[in-house]
Amino acid sequence: MREISYEQFFATLSGNKRLEILRYLKENGAKNVSEIAESTKQEQSAVSHSLNKLLNCQCVHVEVRGKNRIYSLNSETIVPLLKLADWHIKSFCKDQCQHCVGVQT
């Protein structure tokens, strides 16, 4: 089994495009690539590439419905992680962290 480091895990979650996809799925539930691309104003190929990376790390799950592949967040690990990040930002970053200023949860 290949060992994954914290760096690799958080690198998979990072990047504006992937974070935007995660945020969108968190707020809107399961969606297909076209819906995600349209709502996040990203190219469909870029969304597919980002979803592949997230899928490889099992941050998202995919369900095939006919011709559509429907993506959703991993509710066991990623949803609680995002909730914890939201709580951390609201509790600790609002006044102290310059990088967190303006982050919307």
Short mmCIF file of C-alpha atoms in Angstrom, two decimals:
data_model
loop_
_atom_site.label_atom_id
_atom_site.label_comp_id
_atom_site.label_asym_id
_atom_site.label_seq_id
_atom_site.Cartn_x
_atom_site.Cartn_y
_atom_site.Cartn_z
CA MET A 1 0.00 0.00 0.00
CA ARG A 2 1.31 3.42 -0.93
CA GLU A 3 1.72 5.75 2.01
CA ILE A 4 0.38 9.28 1.61
CA SER A 5 1.75 12.16 3.62
CA TYR A 6 0.01 15.16 5.12
CA GLU A 7 1.64 17.23 2.41
CA GLN A 8 0.17 15.09 -0.37
CA PHE A 9 -3.27 14.99 1.27
CA PHE A 10 -3.51 18.74 1.83
CA ALA A 11 -1.99 19.43 -1.60
CA THR A 12 -4.90 17.46 -3.08
CA LEU A 13 -7.35 19.65 -1.17
CA SER A 14 -5.56 22.88 -1.96
CA GLY A 15 -5.62 25.00 -5.02
CA ASN A 16 -8.33 27.52 -5.75
CA LYS A 17 -10.09 25.36 -8.34
CA ARG A 18 -10.33 22.26 -6.15
CA LEU A 19 -11.32 24.29 -3.08
CA GLU A 20 -14.01 26.01 -5.11
CA ILE A 21 -15.34 22.62 -6.23
CA LEU A 22 -15.33 21.31 -2.65
CA ARG A 23 -17.11 24.43 -1.42
CA TYR A 24 -19.67 24.19 -4.22
CA LEU A 25 -20.43 20.52 -3.49
CA LYS A 26 -20.66 21.28 0.24
CA GLU A 27 -23.23 24.00 -0.37
CA ASN A 28 -25.19 22.36 -3.21
CA GLY A 29 -24.92 18.61 -2.78
CA ALA A 30 -24.16 16.07 -5.47
CA LYS A 31 -23.70 17.44 -9.01
CA ASN A 32 -22.38 16.39 -12.39
CA VAL A 33 -19.32 17.89 -14.10
CA SER A 34 -21.36 20.24 -16.29
CA GLU A 35 -23.24 21.67 -13.31
CA ILE A 36 -20.03 22.15 -11.36
CA ALA A 37 -18.25 23.77 -14.33
CA GLU A 38 -21.13 26.14 -15.04
CA SER A 39 -21.59 27.21 -11.43
CA THR A 40 -17.89 27.64 -10.67
CA LYS A 41 -17.19 29.24 -14.07
CA GLN A 42 -14.39 26.77 -14.79
CA GLU A 43 -13.70 24.89 -18.00
CA GLN A 44 -15.30 21.45 -17.95
CA SER A 45 -11.93 19.80 -18.66
CA ALA A 46 -10.37 21.61 -15.67
CA VAL A 47 -13.23 20.49 -13.43
CA SER A 48 -12.84 16.90 -14.63
CA HIS A 49 -9.10 17.04 -13.95
CA SER A 50 -9.66 18.44 -10.44
CA LEU A 51 -12.37 15.88 -9.70
CA ASN A 52 -10.01 13.09 -10.79
CA LYS A 53 -7.43 14.25 -8.25
CA LEU A 54 -10.09 14.53 -5.53
CA LEU A 55 -11.49 11.12 -6.49
CA ASN A 56 -8.06 9.46 -6.37
CA CYS A 57 -7.70 10.64 -2.78
CA GLN A 58 -11.33 9.68 -2.08
CA CYS A 59 -12.26 13.23 -1.12
CA VAL A 60 -15.27 12.86 -3.41
CA HIS A 61 -17.34 9.90 -4.49
CA VAL A 62 -18.86 9.30 -7.91
CA GLU A 63 -22.11 7.60 -8.82
CA VAL A 64 -22.94 6.71 -12.41
CA ARG A 65 -26.53 7.58 -13.36
CA GLY A 66 -27.10 6.75 -17.00
CA LYS A 67 -24.62 8.87 -18.95
CA ASN A 68 -23.94 11.17 -15.99
CA ARG A 69 -21.30 10.85 -13.33
CA ILE A 70 -22.59 12.49 -10.16
CA TYR A 71 -19.97 13.71 -7.68
CA SER A 72 -20.48 14.20 -3.97
CA LEU A 73 -18.25 14.90 -1.00
CA ASN A 74 -16.96 12.06 1.13
CA SER A 75 -19.42 12.46 4.01
CA GLU A 76 -17.36 10.35 6.38
CA THR A 77 -14.19 12.45 6.32
CA ILE A 78 -14.28 15.51 4.05
CA VAL A 79 -17.61 16.96 5.23
CA PRO A 80 -16.49 16.90 8.91
CA LEU A 81 -13.08 18.29 7.88
CA LEU A 82 -14.73 21.23 6.08
CA LYS A 83 -17.04 21.84 9.06
CA LEU A 84 -14.01 21.86 11.36
CA ALA A 85 -12.22 24.29 9.03
CA ASP A 86 -15.31 26.55 9.03
CA TRP A 87 -15.40 26.49 12.83
CA HIS A 88 -11.67 27.18 13.07
CA ILE A 89 -11.91 30.14 10.69
CA LYS A 90 -14.89 31.63 12.54
CA SER A 91 -13.32 31.05 15.95
CA PHE A 92 -9.68 31.91 15.42
CA CYS A 93 -9.03 33.59 12.09
CA LYS A 94 -11.53 36.42 11.89
CA ASP A 95 -9.24 39.06 13.41
CA GLN A 96 -5.80 37.50 13.63
CA CYS A 97 -5.11 35.80 10.33
CA GLN A 98 -4.51 38.12 7.38
CA HIS A 99 -4.84 35.22 4.94
CA CYS A 100 -8.29 34.29 6.28
CA VAL A 101 -9.76 37.78 6.09
CA GLY A 102 -12.61 37.72 3.61
CA VAL A 103 -12.88 33.92 3.54
CA GLN A 104 -16.51 32.99 3.31
CA THR A 105 -17.82 29.84 4.90
#
